[in-house]
Coordinates of C-alpha atoms in Angstrom, one line a residue:
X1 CA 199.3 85.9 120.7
X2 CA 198.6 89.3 118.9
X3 CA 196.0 89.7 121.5
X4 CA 198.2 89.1 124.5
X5 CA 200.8 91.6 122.8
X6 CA 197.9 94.1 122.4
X7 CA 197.3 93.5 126.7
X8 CA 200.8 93.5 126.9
X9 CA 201.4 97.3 125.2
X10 CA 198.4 98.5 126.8
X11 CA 199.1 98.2 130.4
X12 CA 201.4 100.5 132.0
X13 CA 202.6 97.4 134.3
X14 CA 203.5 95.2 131.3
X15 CA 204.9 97.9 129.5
X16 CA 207.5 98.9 132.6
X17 CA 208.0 94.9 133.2
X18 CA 209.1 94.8 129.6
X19 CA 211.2 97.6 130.0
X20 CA 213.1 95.8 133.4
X21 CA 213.5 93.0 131.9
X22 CA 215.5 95.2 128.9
X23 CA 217.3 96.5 130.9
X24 CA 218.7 93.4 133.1
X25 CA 219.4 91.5 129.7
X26 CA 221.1 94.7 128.7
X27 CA 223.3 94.8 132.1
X28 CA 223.9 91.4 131.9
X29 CA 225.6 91.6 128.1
X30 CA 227.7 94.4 129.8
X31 CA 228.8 91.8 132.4
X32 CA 229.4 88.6 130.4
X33 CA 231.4 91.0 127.9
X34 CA 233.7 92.7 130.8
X35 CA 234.2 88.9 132.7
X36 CA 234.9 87.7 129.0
X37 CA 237.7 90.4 128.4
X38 CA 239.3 89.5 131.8
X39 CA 239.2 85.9 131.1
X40 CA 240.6 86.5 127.2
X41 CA 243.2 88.9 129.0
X42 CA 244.1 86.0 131.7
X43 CA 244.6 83.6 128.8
X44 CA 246.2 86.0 127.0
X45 CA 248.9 86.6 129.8
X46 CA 249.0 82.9 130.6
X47 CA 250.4 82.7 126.7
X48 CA 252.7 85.4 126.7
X49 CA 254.3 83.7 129.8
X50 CA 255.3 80.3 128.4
X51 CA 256.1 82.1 125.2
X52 CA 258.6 84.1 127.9
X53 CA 260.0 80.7 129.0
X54 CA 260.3 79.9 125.3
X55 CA 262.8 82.8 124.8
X56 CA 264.6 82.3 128.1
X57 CA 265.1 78.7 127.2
X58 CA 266.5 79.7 123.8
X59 CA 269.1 82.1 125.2
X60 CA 272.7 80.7 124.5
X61 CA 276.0 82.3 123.8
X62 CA 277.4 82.6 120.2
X63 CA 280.7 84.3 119.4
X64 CA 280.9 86.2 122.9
X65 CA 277.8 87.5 122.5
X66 CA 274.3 86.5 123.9
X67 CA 271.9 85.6 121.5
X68 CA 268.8 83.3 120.8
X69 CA 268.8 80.1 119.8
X70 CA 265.0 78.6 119.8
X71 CA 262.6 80.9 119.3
X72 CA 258.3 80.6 120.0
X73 CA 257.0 79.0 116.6
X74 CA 254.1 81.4 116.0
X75 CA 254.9 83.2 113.0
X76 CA 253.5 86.3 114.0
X77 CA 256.8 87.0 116.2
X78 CA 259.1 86.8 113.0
X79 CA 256.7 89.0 110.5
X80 CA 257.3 92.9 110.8
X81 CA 254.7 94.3 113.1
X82 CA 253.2 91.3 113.3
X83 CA 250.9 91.9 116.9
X84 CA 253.8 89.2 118.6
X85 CA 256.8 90.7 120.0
X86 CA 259.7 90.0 122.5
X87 CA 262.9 91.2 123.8
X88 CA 266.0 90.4 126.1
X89 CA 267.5 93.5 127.4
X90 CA 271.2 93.0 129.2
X91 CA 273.5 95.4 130.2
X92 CA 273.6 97.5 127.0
X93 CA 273.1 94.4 125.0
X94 CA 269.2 94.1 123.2
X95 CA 267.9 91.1 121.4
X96 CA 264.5 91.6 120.1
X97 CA 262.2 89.7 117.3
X98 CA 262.0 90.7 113.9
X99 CA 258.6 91.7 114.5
X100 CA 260.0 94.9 116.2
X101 CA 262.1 95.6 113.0
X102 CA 264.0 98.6 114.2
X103 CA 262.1 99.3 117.5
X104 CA 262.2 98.5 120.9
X105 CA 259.6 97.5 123.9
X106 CA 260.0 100.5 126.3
X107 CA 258.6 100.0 129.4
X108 CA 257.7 102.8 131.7
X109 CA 257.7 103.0 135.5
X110 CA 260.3 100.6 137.7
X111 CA 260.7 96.8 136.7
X112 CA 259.5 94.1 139.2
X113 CA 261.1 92.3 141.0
X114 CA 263.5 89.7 140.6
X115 CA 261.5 86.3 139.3
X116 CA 258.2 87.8 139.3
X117 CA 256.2 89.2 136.7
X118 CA 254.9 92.4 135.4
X119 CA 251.8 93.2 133.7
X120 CA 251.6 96.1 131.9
X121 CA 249.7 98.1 129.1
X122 CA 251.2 100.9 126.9
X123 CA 252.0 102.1 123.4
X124 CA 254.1 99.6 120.9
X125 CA 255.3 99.4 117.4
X126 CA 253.5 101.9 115.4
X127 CA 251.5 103.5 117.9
X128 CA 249.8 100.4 118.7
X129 CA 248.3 99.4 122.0
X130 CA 249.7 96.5 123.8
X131 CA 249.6 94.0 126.7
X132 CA 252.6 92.7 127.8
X133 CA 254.4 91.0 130.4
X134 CA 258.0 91.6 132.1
X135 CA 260.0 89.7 133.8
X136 CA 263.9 90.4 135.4
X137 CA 265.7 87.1 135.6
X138 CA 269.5 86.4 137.0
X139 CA 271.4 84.1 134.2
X140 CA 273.1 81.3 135.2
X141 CA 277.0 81.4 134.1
X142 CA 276.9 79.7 130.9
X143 CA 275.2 82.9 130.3
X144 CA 277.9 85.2 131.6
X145 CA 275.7 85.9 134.7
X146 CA 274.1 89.1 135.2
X147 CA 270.8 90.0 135.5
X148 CA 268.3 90.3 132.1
X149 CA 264.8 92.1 131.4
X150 CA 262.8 89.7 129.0
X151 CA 259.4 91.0 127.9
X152 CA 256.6 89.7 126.0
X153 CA 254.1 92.0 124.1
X154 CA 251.0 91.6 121.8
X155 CA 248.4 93.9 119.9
X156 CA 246.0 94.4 122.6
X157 CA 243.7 95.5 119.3
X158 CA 243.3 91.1 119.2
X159 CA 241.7 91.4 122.7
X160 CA 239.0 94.1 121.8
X161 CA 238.2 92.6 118.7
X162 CA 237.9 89.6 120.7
X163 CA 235.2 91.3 123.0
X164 CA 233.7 92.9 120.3
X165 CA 232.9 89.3 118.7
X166 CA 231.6 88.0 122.3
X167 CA 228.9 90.7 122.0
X168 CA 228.1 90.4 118.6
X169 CA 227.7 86.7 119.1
X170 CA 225.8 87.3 122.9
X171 CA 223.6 89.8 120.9
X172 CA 221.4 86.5 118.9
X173 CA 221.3 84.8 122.4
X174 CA 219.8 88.1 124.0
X175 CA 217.0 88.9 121.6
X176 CA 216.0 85.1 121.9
X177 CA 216.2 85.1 125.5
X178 CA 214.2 88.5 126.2
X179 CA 211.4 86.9 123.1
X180 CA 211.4 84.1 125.7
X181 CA 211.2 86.1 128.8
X182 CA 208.7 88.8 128.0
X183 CA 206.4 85.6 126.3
X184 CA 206.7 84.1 129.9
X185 CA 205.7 87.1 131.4
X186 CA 202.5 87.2 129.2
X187 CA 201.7 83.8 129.5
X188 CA 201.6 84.6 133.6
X189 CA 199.8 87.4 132.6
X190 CA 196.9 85.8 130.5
X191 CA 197.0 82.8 132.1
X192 CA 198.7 82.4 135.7
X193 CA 196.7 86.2 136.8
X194 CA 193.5 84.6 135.2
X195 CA 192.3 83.8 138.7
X196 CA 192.9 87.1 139.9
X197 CA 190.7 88.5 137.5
X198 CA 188.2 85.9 138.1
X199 CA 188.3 87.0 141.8
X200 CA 187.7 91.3 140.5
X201 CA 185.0 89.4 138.8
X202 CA 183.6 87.6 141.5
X203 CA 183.5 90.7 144.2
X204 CA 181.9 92.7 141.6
X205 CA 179.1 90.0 141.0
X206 CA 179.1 90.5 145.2
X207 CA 178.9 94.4 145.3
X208 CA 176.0 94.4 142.2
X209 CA 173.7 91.6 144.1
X210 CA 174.7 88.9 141.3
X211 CA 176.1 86.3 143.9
X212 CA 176.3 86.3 147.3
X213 CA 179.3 84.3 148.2
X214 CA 182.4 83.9 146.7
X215 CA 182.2 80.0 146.8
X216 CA 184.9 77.1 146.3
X217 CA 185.7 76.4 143.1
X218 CA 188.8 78.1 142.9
X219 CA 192.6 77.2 142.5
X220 CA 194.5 76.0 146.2
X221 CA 196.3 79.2 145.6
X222 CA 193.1 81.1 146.1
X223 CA 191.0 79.7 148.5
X224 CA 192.5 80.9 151.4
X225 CA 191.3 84.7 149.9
X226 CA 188.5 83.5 148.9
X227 CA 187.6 81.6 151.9
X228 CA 188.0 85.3 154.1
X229 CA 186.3 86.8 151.9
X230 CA 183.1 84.6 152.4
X231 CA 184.3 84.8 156.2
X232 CA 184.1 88.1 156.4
X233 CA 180.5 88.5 154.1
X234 CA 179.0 86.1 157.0
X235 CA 180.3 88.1 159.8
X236 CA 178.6 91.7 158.1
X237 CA 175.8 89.6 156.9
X238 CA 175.4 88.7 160.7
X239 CA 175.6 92.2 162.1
X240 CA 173.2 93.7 159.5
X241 CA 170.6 90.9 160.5
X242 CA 171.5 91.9 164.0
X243 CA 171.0 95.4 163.4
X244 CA 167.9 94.7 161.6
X245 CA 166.7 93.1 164.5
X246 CA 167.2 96.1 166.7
X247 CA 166.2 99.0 164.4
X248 CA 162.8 96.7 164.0
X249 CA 162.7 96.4 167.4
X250 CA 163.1 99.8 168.4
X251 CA 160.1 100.7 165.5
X252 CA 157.4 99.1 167.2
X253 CA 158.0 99.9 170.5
X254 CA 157.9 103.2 169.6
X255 CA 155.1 102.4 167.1
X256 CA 152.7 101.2 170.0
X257 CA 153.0 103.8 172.4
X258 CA 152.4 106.9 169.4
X259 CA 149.2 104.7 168.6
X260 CA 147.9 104.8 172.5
X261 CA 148.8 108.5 172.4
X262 CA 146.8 109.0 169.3
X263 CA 144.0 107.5 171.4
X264 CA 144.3 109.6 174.3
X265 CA 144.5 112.3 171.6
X266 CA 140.5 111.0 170.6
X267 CA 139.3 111.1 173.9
X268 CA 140.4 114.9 174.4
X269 CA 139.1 115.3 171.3
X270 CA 135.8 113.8 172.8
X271 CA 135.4 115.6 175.9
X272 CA 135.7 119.0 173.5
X273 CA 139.1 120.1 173.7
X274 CA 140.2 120.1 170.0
X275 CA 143.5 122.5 170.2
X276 CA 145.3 120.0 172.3
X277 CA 143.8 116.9 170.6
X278 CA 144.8 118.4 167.2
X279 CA 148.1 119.3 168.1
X280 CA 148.9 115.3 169.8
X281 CA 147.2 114.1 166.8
X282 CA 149.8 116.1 164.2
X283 CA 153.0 115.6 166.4
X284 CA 152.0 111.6 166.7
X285 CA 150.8 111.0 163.3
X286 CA 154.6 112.7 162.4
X287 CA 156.3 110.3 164.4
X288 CA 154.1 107.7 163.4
X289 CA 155.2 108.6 159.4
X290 CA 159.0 108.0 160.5
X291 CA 158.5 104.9 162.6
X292 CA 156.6 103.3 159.5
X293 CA 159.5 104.8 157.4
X294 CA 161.9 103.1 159.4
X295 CA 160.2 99.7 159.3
X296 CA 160.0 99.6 155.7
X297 CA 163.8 100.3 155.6
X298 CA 164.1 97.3 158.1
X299 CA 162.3 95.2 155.5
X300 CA 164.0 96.5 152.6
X301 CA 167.1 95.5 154.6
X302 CA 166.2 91.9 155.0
X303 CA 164.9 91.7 151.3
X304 CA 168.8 93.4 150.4
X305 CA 170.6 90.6 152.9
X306 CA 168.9 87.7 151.0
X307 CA 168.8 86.3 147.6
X308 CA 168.8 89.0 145.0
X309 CA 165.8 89.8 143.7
X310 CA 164.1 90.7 140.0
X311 CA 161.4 93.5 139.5
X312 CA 159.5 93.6 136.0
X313 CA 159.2 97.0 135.3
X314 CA 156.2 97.2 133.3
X315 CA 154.0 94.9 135.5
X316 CA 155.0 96.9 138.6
X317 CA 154.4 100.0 136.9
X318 CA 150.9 98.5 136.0
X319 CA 149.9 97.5 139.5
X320 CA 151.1 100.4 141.1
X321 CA 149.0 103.1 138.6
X322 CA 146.0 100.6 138.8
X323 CA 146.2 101.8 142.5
X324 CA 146.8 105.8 142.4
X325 CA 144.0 105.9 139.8
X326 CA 141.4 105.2 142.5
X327 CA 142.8 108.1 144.8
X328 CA 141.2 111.4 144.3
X329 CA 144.2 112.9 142.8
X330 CA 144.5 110.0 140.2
X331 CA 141.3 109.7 139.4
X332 CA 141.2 113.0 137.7
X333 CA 144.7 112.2 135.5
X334 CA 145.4 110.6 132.6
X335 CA 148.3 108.0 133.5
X336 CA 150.2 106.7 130.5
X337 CA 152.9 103.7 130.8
X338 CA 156.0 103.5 128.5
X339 CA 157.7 100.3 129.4
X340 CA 159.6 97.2 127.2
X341 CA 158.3 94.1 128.8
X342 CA 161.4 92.8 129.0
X343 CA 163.2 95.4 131.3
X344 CA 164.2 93.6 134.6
X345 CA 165.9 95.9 137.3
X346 CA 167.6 94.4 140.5
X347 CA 165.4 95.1 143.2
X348 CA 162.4 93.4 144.9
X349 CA 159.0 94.4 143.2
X350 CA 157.8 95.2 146.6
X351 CA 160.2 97.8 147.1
X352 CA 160.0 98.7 143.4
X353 CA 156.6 98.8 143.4
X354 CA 157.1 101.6 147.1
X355 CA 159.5 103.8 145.0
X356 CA 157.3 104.3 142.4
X357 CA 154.2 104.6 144.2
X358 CA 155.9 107.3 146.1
X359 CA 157.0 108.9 142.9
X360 CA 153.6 108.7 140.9
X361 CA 151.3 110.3 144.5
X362 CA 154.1 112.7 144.6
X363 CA 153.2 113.6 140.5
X364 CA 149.6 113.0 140.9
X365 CA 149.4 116.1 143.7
X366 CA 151.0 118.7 141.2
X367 CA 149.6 117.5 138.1
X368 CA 147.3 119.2 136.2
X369 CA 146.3 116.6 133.8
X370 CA 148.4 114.0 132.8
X371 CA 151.4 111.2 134.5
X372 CA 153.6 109.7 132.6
X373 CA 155.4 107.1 133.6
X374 CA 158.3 106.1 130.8
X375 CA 161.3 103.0 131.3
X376 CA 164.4 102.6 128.9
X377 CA 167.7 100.6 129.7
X378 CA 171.3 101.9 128.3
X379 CA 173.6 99.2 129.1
X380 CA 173.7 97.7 132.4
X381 CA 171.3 100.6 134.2
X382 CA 167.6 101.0 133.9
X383 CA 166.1 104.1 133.7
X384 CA 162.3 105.1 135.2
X385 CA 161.2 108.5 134.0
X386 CA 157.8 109.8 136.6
X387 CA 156.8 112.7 134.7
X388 CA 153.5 115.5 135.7
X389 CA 152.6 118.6 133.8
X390 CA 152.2 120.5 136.6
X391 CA 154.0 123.8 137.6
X392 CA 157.0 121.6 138.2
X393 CA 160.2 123.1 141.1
X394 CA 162.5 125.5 140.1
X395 CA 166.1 124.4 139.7
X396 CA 167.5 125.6 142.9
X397 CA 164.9 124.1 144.9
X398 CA 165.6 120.4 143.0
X399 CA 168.4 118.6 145.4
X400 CA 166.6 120.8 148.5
X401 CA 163.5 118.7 148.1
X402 CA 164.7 115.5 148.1
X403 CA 165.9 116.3 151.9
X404 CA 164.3 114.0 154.3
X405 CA 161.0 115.7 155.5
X406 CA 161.6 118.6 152.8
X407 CA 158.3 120.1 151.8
X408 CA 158.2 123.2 149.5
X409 CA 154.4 123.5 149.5
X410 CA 153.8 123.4 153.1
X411 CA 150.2 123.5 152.8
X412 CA 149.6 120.2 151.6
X413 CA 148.9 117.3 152.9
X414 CA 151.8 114.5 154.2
X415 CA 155.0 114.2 156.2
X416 CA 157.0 115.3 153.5
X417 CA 159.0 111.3 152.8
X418 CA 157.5 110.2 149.7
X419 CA 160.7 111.2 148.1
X420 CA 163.3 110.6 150.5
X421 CA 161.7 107.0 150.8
X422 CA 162.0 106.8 147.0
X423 CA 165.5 107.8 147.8
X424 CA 166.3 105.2 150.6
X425 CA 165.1 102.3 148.3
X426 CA 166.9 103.6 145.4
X427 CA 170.2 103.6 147.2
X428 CA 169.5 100.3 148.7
X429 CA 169.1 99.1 145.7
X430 CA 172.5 100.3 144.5
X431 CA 170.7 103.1 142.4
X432 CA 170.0 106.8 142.7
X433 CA 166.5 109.2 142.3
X434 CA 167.0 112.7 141.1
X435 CA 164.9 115.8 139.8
X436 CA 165.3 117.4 136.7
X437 CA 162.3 119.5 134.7
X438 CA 160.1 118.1 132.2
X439 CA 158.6 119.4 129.2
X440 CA 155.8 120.8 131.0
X441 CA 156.4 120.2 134.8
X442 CA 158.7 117.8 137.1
X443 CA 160.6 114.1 136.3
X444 CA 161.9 112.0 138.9
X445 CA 164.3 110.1 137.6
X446 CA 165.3 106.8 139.1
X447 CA 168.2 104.6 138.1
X448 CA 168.6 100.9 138.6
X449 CA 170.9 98.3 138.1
X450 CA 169.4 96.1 135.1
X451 CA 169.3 92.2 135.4
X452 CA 171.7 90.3 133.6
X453 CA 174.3 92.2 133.7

């Protein structure tokens, strides 16, 4: 529970849904107190009334003189200042109770009607506020006739201290029933939102390569997402195979005309003219460079579109040095290998095993002695460190040479995509390939997404 209050205070949501739910119990105290004065008041009134029949009823004549014979039995109306008071005003004639003592009920403003009654507020005895009710009535003739003002009054001070209790008692109720409220809110939070979380989870596991479909084992209330989600994953999956298809397509049938041009470009070559042969022969073996680029990022494609691969770092490493050392630039270096056994990327070994082969001809080139070629994972990325001691690239030049084609020594041998192949399998991979400076020369520094993560 401390745990879900922890959640609870940390998210900005919770926190304002807290606050709402404040601030409706908080309203709602407001309106049960204000529909609990009215009804008090009603009561109140509905009281005074029959007490107001009480006093008409007790009206007789004594002596000449109108006075009041049966009186309301509360004892408040007989007490000085009591909070219960009443009065019969006739002609210049005024009975009161003794709770008046020596005062009298004025009422301000015209008196109602004949029969009906007035409801009124205004100060009393002492100072006091009170409600009260009036009421002009015609006396029969046992009465002498005439018309007479009765009025009824109480210490309105009972009603507030009435409404005051309400909210003091509401107050208990309140606190329990936000406790309940904001613990029902959690609960929905921890436990009803648990398969939305599961679903952040899930697309995640999509985007990083660690599933491929979303699947079924989720609640009725989620498959129908779920279910479009895996809808939708067929339908890209389906026009990435298609486009595969095409970009393969379009590869090698450019691939086969470039090769019969190259030929054409050996028999000028044969019948002794050289400049145009050698110029065919560099345009075609150029285009020829891309074309092979391209298919390798058609196969890459199709490796990315199936089941998720696993590349061991140091075995990959290992096969691919084992080749570069019989090259003439890597025969002449001293290759070291820095790599845990156990580091796993995400990516196919034969794509891996491309990058870094890039990478280490690329370093073998511009070394002057030594490659070394270093792995370390921090949390969920692997890190591959291709590192020469030779005159390395100064820093402006760095992001300018990973440009497709980019070559800053344009005397050397190659098309210039060793790196920006490294690239395009690093980002299909879901990883990145930068430059920085070495010790002695250039690193190229490629990130990848570590299994098991």
């Amino acid at each position: 529970m401390i745990a879900c209050e922890q959640a609870f205070a940390a998210s900005p949501a919770g926190a304002l849904r807290g606050a709402a739910i404040l601030l409706a119990l908080a309203a709602a105290a407001m309106g049960l107190t204000w529909l609990f004065g009215i009804h008090v008041e009603r009561r109140a009134v509905a009281e005074m009334e029959v007490q107001l029949e009480q006093v008409l009823s007790g009206l007789t004549i004594a002596g000449g003189k109108l006075t009041a014979d049966k009186l309301p039995m509360d004892p408040r109306y007989s007490r000085p200042y009591g909070g219960r008071y009443w009065q019969v005003q006739k002609g210049g004639e005024t009975l009161r109770s003794r709770s008046l003592w020596d005062e009298t009920l004025s009422i301000d403003g015209e008196s109602a009607p004949s029969g009906e009654v007035r409801i009124y507020r205004q100060r009393g005895p002492g100072g006091t506020p009170v409600l009260g009710i009036e009421r002009t009535v015609r006396l029969p003739a046992t009465l002498r006739g005439g018309e007479a003002k009765l009025t009824v009054a109480m210490d309105a001070s009972e009603l507030t201290e009435a409404k005051k209790a309400f909210a003091l008692d509401l107050v208990p109720s309140l606190v329990l029933l936000a406790a309940l409220l904001i613990g029902a809110q959690l609960a929905q939070q921890v436990y009803g939102l648990r398969p939305l979380k599961q679903i952040g989870r899930r697309v995640s596991d999509l985007r990083t390569g660690r599933a491929s479909r979303m699947g079924a084992d989720w609640p009725d209330e989620m498959r129908p997402l779920t279910n479009e989600i895996d809808a939708l994953i067929e339908e890209r999956s389906a026009d990435i195979e298609r486009a595969r298809f095409r970009a393969g397509d379009l590869a090698h049938g450019l691939k086969t005309p470039l090769q019969a041009l190259l030929g054409e470009a050996n028999r000028l070559s044969e019948k002794g003219d050289e400049a145009a042969a050698s110029a065919i022969e560099s345009v075609a073996d150029s285009m020829l460079a891309h074309v092979n680029r391209e298919l390798a990022r058609t196969r890459m494609a199709a490796r990315q579109s199936g089941t998720q691969a696993r590349a061991n770092l140091a075995e990959v490493a290992g096969r691919v040095v084992a080749v570069v050392k019989r090259t003439p630039d890597g025969a002449r270096l001293e290759w070291t290998v820095e790599a845990a056994d156990n580091l796993v990327a995400v990516i196919d070994p034969a794509d891996l095993a491309e990058a870094i082969g890039a990478l280490a001809e690329n370093a073998a080139r511009y070394a002057e002695k030594a490659v070394r070629i270093s792995a370390r994972r921090a949390k969920s990325k692997l890190t591959i460190h291709v590192c020469d001691d030779g005159p390395g690239i100064p820093d402006e030049d760095l992001m300018r040479v990973l440009e497709r084609g980019r070559r800053l020594d344009e005397g050397s041998v190659g098309e210039g995509l060793g790196l920006a192949i490294a690239t395009d399998i690093a980002e299909a991979a879901r990883g990145r390939l930068t430059l920085e400076p070495g010790k002695e020369g250039l690193c190229a520094v490629l990130e990848l997404t570590a299994a098991g993560t």
